[in-house]
Coordinates of C-alpha atoms and ligand atoms in Angstrom, one line a residue:
X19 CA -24.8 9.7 -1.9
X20 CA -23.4 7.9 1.0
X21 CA -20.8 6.3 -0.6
X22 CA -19.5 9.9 -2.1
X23 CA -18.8 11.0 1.6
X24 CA -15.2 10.7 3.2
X25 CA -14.8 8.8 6.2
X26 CA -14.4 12.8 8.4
X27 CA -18.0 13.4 6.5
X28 CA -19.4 10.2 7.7
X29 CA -17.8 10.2 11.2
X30 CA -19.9 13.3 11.5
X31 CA -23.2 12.3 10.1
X32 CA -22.8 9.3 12.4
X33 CA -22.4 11.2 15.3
X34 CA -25.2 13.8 14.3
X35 CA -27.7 10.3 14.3
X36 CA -28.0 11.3 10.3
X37 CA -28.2 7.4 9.9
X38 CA -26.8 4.5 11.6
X39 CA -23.6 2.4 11.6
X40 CA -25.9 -0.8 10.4
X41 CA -27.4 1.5 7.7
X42 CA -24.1 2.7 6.6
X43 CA -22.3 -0.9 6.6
X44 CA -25.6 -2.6 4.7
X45 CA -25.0 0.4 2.3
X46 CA -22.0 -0.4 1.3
X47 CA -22.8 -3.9 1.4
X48 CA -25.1 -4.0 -0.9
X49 CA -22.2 -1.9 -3.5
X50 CA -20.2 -4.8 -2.8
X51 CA -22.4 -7.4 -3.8
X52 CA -24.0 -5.3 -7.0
X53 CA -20.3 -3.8 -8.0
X54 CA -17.6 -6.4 -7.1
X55 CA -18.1 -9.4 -9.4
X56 CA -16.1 -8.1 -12.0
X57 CA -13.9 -5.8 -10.2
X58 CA -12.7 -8.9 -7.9
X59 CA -11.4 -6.3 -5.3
X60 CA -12.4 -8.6 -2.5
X61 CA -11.2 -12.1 -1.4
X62 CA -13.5 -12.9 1.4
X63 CA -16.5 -10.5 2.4
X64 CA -17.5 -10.5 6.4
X65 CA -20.9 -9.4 5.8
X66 CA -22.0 -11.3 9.2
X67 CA -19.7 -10.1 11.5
X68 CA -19.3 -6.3 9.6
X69 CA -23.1 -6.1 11.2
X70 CA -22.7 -7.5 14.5
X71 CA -19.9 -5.0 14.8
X72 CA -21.6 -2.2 12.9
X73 CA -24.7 -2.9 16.0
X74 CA -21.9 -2.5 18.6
X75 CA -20.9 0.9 17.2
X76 CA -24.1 1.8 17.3
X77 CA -24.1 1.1 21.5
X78 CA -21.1 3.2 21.8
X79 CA -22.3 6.2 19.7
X80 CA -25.3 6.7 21.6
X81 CA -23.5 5.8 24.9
X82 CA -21.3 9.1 23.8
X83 CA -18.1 7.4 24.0
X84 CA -17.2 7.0 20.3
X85 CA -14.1 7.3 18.0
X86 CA -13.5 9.2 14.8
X87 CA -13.6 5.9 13.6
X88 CA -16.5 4.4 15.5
X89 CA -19.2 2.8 12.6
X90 CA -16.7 3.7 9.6
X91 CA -16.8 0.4 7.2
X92 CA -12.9 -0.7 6.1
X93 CA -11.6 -3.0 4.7
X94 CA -7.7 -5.1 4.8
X95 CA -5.6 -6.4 2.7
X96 CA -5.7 -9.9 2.8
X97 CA -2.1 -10.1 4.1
X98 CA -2.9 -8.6 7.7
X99 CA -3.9 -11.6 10.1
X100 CA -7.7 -11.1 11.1
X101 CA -8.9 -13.7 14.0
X102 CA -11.1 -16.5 12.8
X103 CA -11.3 -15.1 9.0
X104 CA -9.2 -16.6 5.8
X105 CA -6.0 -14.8 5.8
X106 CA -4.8 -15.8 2.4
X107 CA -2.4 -13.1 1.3
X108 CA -3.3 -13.9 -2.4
X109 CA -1.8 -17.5 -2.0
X110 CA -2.6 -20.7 -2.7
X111 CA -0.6 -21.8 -0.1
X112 CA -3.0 -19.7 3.0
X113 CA -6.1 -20.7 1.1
X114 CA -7.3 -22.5 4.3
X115 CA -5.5 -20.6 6.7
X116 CA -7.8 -19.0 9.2
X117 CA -5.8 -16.8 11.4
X118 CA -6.5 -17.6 15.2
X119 CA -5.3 -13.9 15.7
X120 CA -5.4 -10.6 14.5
X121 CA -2.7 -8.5 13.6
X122 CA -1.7 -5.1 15.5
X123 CA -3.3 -3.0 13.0
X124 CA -6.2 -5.1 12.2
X125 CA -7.0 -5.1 16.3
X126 CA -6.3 -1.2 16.7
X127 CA -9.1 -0.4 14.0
X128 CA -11.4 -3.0 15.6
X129 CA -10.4 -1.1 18.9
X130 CA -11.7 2.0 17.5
X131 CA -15.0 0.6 16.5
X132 CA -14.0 0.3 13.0
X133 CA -16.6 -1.8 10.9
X134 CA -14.8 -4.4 8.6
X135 CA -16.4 -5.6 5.4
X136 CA -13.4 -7.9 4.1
X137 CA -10.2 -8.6 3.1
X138 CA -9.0 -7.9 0.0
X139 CA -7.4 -9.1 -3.2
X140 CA -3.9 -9.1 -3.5
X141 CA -0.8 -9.8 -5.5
X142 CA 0.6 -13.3 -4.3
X143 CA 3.1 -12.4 -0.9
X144 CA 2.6 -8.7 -2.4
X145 CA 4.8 -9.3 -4.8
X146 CA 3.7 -7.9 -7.8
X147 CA 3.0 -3.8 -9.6
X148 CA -0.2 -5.0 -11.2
X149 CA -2.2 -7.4 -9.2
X150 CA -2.3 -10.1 -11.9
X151 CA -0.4 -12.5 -9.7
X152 CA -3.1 -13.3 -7.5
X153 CA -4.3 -16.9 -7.0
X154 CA -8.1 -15.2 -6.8
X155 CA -7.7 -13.9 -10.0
X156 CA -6.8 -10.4 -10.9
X157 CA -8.1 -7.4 -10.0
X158 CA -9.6 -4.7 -12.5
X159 CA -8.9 -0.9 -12.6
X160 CA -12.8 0.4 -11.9
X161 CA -11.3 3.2 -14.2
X162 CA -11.6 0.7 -16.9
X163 CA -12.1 -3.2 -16.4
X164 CA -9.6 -3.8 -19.4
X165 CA -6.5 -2.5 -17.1
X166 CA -4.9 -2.8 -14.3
X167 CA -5.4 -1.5 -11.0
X168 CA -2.1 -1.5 -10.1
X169 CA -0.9 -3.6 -7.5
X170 CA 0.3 -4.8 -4.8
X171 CA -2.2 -3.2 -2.5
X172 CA -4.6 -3.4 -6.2
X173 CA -7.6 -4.8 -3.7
X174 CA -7.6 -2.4 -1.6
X175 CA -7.7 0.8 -4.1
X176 CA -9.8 -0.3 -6.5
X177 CA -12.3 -1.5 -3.6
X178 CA -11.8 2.6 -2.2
X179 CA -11.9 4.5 -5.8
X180 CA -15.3 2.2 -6.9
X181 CA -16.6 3.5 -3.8
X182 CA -17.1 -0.1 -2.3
X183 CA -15.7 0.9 1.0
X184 CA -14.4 5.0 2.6
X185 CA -10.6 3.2 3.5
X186 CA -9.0 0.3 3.5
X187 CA -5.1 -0.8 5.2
X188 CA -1.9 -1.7 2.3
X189 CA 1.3 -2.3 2.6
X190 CA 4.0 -1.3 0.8
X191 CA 7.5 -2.9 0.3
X192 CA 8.3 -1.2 -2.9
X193 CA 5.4 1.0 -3.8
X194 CA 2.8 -1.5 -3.4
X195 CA 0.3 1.3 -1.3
X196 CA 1.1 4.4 -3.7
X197 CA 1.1 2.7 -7.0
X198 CA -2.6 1.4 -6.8
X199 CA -3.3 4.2 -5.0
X200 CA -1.8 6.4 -8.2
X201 CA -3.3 4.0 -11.3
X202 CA -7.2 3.9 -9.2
X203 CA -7.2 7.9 -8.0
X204 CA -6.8 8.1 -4.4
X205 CA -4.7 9.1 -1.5
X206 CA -2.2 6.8 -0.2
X207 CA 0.8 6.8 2.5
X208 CA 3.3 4.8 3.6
X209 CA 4.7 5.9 6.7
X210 CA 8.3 5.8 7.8
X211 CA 9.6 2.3 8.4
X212 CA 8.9 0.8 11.8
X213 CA 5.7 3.1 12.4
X214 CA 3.5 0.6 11.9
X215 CA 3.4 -2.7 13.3
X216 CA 4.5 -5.5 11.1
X217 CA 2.7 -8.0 14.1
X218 CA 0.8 -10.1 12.2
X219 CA 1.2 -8.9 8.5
X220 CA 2.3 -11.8 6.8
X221 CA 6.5 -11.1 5.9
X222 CA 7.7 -10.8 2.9
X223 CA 10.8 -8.7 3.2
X224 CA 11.0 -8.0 6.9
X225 CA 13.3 -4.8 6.3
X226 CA 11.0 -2.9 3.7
X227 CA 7.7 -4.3 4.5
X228 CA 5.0 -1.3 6.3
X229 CA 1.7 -0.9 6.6
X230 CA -0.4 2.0 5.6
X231 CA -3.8 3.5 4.4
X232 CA -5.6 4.0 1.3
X233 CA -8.6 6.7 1.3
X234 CA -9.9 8.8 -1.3
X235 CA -8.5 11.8 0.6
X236 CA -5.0 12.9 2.8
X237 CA -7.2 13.7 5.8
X238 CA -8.8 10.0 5.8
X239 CA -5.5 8.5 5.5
X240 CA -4.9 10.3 8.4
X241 CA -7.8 9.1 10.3
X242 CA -6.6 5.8 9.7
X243 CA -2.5 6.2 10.1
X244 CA -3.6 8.0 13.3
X245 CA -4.9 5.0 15.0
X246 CA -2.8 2.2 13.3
X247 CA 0.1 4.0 14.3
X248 CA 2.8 3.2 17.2
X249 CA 5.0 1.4 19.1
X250 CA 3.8 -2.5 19.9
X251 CA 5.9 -4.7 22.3
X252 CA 5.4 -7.7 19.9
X253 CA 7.6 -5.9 17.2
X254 CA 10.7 -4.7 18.1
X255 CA 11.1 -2.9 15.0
X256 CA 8.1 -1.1 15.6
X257 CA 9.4 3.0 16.4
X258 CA 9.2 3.7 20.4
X259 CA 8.2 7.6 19.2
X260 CA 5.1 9.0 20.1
X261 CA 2.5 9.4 17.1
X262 CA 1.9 13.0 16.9
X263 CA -2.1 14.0 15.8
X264 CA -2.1 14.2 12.6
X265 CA -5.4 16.0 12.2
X266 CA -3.6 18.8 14.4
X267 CA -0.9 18.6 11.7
X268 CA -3.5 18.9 8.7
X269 CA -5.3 22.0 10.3
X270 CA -2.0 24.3 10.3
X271 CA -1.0 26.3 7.5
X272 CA 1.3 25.0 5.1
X273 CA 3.8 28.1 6.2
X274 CA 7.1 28.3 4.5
X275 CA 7.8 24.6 2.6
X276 CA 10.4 23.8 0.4
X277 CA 9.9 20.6 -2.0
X278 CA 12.5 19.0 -3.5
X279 CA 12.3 18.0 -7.5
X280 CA 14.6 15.3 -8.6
X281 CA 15.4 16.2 -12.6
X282 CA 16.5 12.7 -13.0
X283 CA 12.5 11.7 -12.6
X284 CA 11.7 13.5 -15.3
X285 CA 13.5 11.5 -18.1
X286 CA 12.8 9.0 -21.2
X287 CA 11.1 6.6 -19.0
X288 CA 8.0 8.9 -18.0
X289 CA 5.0 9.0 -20.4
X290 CA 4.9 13.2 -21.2
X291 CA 1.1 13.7 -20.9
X292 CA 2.3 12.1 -16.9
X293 CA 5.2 14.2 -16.6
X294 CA 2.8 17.4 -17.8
X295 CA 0.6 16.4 -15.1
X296 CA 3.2 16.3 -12.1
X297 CA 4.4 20.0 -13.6
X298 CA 0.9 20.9 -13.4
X299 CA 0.6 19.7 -9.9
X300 CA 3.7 21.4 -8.9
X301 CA 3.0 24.8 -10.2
X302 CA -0.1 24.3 -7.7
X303 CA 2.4 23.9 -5.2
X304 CA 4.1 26.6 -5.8
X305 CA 0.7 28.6 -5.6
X306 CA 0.4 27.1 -2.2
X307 CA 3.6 28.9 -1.6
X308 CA 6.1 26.2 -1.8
X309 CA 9.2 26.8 -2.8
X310 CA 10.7 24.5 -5.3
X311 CA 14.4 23.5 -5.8
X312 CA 15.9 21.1 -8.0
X313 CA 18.2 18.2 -6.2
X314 CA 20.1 15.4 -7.2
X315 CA 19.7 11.5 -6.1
X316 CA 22.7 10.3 -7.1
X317 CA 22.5 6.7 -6.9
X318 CA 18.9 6.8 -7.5
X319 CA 18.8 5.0 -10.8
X320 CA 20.5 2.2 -8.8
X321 CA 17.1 2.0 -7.1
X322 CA 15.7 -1.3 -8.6
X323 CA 18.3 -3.4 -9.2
X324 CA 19.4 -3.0 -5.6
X325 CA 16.0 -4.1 -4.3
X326 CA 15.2 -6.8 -6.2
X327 CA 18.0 -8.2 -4.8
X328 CA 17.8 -7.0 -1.1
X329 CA 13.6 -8.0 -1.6
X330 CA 13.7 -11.2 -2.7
X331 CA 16.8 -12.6 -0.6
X332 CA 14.2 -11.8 2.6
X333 CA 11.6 -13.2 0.9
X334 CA 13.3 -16.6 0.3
X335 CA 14.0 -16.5 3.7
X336 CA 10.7 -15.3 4.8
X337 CA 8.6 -17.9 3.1
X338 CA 10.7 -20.7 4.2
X339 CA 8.0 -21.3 6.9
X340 CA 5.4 -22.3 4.4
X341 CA 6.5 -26.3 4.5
X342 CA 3.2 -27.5 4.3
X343 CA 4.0 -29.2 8.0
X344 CA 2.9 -26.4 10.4
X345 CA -0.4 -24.8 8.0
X346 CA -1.2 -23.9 4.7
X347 CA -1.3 -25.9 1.9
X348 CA -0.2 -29.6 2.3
X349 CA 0.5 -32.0 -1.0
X350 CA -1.4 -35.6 -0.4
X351 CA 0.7 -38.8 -0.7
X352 CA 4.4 -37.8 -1.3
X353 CA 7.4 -40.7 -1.2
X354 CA 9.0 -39.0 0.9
X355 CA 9.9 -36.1 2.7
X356 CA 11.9 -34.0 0.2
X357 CA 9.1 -34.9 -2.0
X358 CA 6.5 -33.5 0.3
X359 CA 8.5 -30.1 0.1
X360 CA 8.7 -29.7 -3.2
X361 CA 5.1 -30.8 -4.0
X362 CA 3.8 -28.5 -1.7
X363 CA 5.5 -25.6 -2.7
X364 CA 5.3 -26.3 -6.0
X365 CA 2.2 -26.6 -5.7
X366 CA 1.2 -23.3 -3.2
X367 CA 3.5 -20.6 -4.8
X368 CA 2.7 -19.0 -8.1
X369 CA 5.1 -18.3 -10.8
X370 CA 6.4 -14.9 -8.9
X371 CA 6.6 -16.3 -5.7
X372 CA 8.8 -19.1 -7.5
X373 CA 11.1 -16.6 -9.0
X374 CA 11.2 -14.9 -5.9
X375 CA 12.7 -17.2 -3.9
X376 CA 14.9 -19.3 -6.1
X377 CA 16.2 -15.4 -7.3
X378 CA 17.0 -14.9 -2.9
X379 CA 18.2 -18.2 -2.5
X380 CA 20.7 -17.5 -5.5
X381 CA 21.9 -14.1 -3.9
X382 CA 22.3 -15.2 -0.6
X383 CA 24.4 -18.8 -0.9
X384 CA 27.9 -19.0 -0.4
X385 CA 29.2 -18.1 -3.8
X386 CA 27.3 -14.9 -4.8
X387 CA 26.6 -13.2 -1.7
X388 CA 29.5 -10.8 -1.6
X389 CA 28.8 -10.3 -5.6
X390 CA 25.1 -9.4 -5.0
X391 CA 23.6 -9.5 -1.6
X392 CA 26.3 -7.0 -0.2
X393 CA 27.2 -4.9 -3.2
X394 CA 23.2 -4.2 -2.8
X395 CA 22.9 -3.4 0.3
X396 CA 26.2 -1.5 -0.3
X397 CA 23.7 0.9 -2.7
X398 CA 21.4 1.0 -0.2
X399 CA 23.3 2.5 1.8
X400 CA 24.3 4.8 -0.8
X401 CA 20.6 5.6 -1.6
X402 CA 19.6 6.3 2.3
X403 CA 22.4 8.9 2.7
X404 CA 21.5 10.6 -0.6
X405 CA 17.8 11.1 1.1
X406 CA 19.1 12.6 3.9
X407 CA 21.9 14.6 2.1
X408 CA 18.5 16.3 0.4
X409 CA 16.7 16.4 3.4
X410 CA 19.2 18.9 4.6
X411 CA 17.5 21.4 2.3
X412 CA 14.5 20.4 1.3
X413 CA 11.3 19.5 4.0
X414 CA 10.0 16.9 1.2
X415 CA 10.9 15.1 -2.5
X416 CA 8.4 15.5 -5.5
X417 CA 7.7 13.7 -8.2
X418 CA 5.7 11.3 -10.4
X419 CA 4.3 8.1 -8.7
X420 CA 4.2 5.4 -11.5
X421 CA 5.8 5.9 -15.2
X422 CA 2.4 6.2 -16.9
X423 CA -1.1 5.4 -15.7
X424 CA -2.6 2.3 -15.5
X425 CA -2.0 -0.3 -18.4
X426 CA -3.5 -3.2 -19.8
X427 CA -3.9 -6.7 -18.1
X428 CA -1.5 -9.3 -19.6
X429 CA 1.0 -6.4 -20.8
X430 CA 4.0 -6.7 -18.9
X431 CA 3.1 -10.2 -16.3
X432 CA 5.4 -11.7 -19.4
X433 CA 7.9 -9.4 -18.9
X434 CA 9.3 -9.3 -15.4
X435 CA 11.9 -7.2 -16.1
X436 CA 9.4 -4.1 -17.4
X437 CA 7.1 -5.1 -14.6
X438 CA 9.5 -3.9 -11.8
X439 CA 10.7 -0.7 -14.3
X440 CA 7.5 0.3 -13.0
X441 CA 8.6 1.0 -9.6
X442 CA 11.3 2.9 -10.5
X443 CA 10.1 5.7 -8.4
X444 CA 8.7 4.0 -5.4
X445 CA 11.2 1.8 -4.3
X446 CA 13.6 4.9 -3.4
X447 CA 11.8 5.5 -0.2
X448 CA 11.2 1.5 1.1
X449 CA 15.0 1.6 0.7
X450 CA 15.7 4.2 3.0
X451 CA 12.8 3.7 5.5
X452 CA 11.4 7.0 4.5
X453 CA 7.6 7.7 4.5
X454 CA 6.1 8.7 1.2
X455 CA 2.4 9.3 0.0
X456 CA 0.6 9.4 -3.3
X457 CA -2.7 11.3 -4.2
X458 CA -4.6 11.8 -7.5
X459 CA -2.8 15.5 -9.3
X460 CA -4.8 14.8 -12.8
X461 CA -5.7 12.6 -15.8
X462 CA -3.8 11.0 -18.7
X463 CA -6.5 10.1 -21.5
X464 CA -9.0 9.7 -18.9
X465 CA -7.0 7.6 -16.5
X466 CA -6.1 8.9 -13.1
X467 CA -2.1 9.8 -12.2
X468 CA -0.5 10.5 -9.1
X469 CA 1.6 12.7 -7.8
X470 CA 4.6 11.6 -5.2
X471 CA 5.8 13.4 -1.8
X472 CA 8.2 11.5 0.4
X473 CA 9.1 12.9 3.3
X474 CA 12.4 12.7 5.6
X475 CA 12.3 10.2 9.1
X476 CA 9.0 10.3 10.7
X477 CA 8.2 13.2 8.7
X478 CA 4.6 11.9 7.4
X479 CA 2.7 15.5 9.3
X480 CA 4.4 17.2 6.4
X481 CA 3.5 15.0 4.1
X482 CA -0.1 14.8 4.8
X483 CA -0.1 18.5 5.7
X484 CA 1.0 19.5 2.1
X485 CA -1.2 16.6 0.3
X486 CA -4.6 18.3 2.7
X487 CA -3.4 22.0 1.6
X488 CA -3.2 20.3 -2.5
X489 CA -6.8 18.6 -1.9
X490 CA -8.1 21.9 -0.7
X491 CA -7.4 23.9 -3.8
X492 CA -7.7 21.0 -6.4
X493 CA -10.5 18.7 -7.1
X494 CA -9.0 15.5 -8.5
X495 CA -9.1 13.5 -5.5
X496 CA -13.1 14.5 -5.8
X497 CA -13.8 12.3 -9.7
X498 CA -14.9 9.4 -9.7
X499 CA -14.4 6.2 -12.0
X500 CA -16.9 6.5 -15.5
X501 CA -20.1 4.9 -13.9
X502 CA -19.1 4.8 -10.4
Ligands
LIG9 N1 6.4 -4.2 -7.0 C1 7.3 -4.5 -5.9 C2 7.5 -5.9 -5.8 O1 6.9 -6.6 -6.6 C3 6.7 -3.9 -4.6 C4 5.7 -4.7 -4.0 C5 5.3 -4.2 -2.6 O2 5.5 -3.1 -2.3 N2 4.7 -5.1 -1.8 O3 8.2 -6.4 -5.0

């Protein structure tokens, strides 16, 4: 079937005149519309302009001057700015914000011919493991409706693994790409800090916050990464490097690898049949002819705590902008102006959001920034030079990507504190700008479970070479959800 292809498959088909780009966006159209109701992966769906667009790819393949990309249907995450379309980033407060612009990424895979068919579902400001804290509602694990897709980015895998759409863009401050991407079965990376442009992807902690791809396979990421990739005068942040071709980077042998195991991963906190899983997935590796070594993170455990300080004093400072004067949501007839404020964002923010910020604002005044805001970034630092303290001998770090799969809606959005325990092993990376990807390495009682690779600085060639050389010799990036 179509929708079974990967985006290389289709590229090709495209080109061969196998079918067109209109066929291949109403296709997946049509999955949309028949598969999406309960799933919710989708916030607003571009049907319209997806085939006015997929018509122009059409001109350009036959004209012969065609991307890899060219007539390939995607999909963002409702937090990238996309010109004259709702940009809600799973708020409230942007429910009637149409963006006037679109963001760097967003207008690079429009560049490339790129088809979109939406934006998708989101935890509120992407903050959030489980995509429960979305003003559209939640979205459901195609695995199994009863769970969780995982979240922040939960839109934009469960839209890829229930075959609704080849690829789709994330982000990923704390895991938010590689967590869906582990709990729905696909590939996901997020590049070294400053790869990607942040231009136009709504902020919520400027220092963490990149963009990256979700696909059901490492070479489609790459496809993607490829293109969104770069340095952007509008971001300074954005890395002056060149992007090296990453399909280059998949084709050559894995040659002599060494991976990295932290033991300290392996503990209490990881469901067994998970851990077994990883081991399995390693042993491959090894196979492969990787050479593993066991290496110590020392402040790793310090992990969390550290960014849900460092994340949510940016975010209070971040979302600061949403007054309810300039756009978004505005609260009718306040007294007066402090009034307005407060109804508005009382009114806009959800629960997390709330926490969020009044959690930043706490960290960051007068009294308790030495005590919090610089002890953390103080571990940060700590964190960053153990990565490159391993780097020194290893090319790349393995490991689980999430403590267990994917778990039941309404388990932990209680429970804050065991909601972020679930990025324990995902916010390591964020922290020290690192790139890291996750792909599918096996199942826990039916339920998909990924395995973790980050990579040193700009190091995301190796990552996606090894995660290509793991695809080729192991089908779990291949099954598909019960009934998909
Ligand atoms: N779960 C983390 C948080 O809630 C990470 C989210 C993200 O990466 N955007 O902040």
């Amino acid at each position: 079937m179509l929708h079974d292809a990967t985006i290389a498959q289709l590229a090709e088909a495209l080109r061969a005149g196998e079918f067109s780009a209109v066929e291949l966006t109403d296709h997946f159209l049509a999955r949309i519309e028949r598969l999406d109701g309960d799933l919710n992966a989708f916030i607003t769906v571009t049907a319209d302009s997806a085939r006015a667009r997929a018509e122009q790819a059409d001109a350009r393949l036959a004209a012969g001057n065609a991307t890899p990309l060219t007539g390939i249907p995607i999909a963002h995450k409702d937090i990238f700015c996309t010109r004259g379309v709702r940009t809600s980033c799973g708020s409230r407060m942007l429910d009637n914000f149409v963006s006037p612009y679109n963001a760097t990424a967003v207008e690079k895979l429009e560049e490339a011919g790129a088809v979109m068919l939406g934006k998708t579902n989101m935890d509120e400001f992407a903050m959030g493991s489980s995509n429960e804290n979305s003003y559209y509602g939640p979205v459901r694990n195609p695995w199994n409706r009863d769970l969780v897709p995982g979240g922040s980015s939960g839109g934009s895998a469960a839209a890829v693994a229930a075959r609704l759409v080849p690829g789709a863009t994330g982000t990923d401050t704390g895991g938010s790409i590689r967590q869906p991407a582990a709990l729905c079965g696909i590939t996901g990376i997020k590049p070294t800090y400053g790869r990607v442009s942040r231009w136009g992807m709504v902020a919520f902690a400027s220092s963490l916050d990149q963009a990256g791809t979700l696909a059901r396979t490492a070479e489609d990421a790459a496809l993607l990464l490829q293109v969104i990739s770069g340095p952007d005068p509008r971001d300074s942040t954005a890395l002056p490097d060149p992007v090296p071709d990453y399909a280059e980077a998949l084709a050559r042998p894995l040659g002599r690898m060494t991976i990295g195991v932290v033991d300290d991963f392996f503990d209490d906190g990881l469901d067994p049949d998970n851990a077994q899983r990883v081991r399995e997935a390693l042993s491959v590796m090894e196979q492969l002819g990787v050479t593993l070594k066991s290496i110590r993170l020392e402040n790793i455990g310090l992990s969390v705590p550290a960014y849900y300080v460092v994340a949510p004093a940016e975010a209070s400072s971040n979302l600061s902008r949403f007054d309810g004067v300039r756009f978004g949501h505005r609260a009718g007839d306040a007294g007066d102006l402090t009034e307005f404020y407060m109804r508005t964002r009382g009114e806009g923010f959800g629960a997390e959001v709330k926490r969020r910020i009044l959690t930043g604002a706490y960290v960051l005044s007068a009294g308790y920034f030495d005590a919090y805001y610089l002890k953390a970034q103080k571990v940060r630092q700590l964190i960053s030079e153990d990565f490159a303290r391993a780097f020194r001998e290893v090319d790349a770090i393995a490991g689980p990507t999430t403590p267990s799969p994917a778990f039941p809606l309404g388990q932990k959005v209680d429970d804050p504190v065991q909601m972020y325990l679930n990025d324990i092993y995902t916010i390591g990376a964020p922290l020290a700008g690192l790139p890291a990807l996750s792909m599918p390495c096996g199942l826990v009682r039916g339920l998909p479970v990924g395995l973790q690779l980050i990579g040193p600085h700009l190091g995301e060639g190796w990552l996606l070479r090894a995660a290509h050389a793991f695809q080729r010799e192991t089908d779990w990036h291949t099954l598909a959800p019960p009934g998909i």
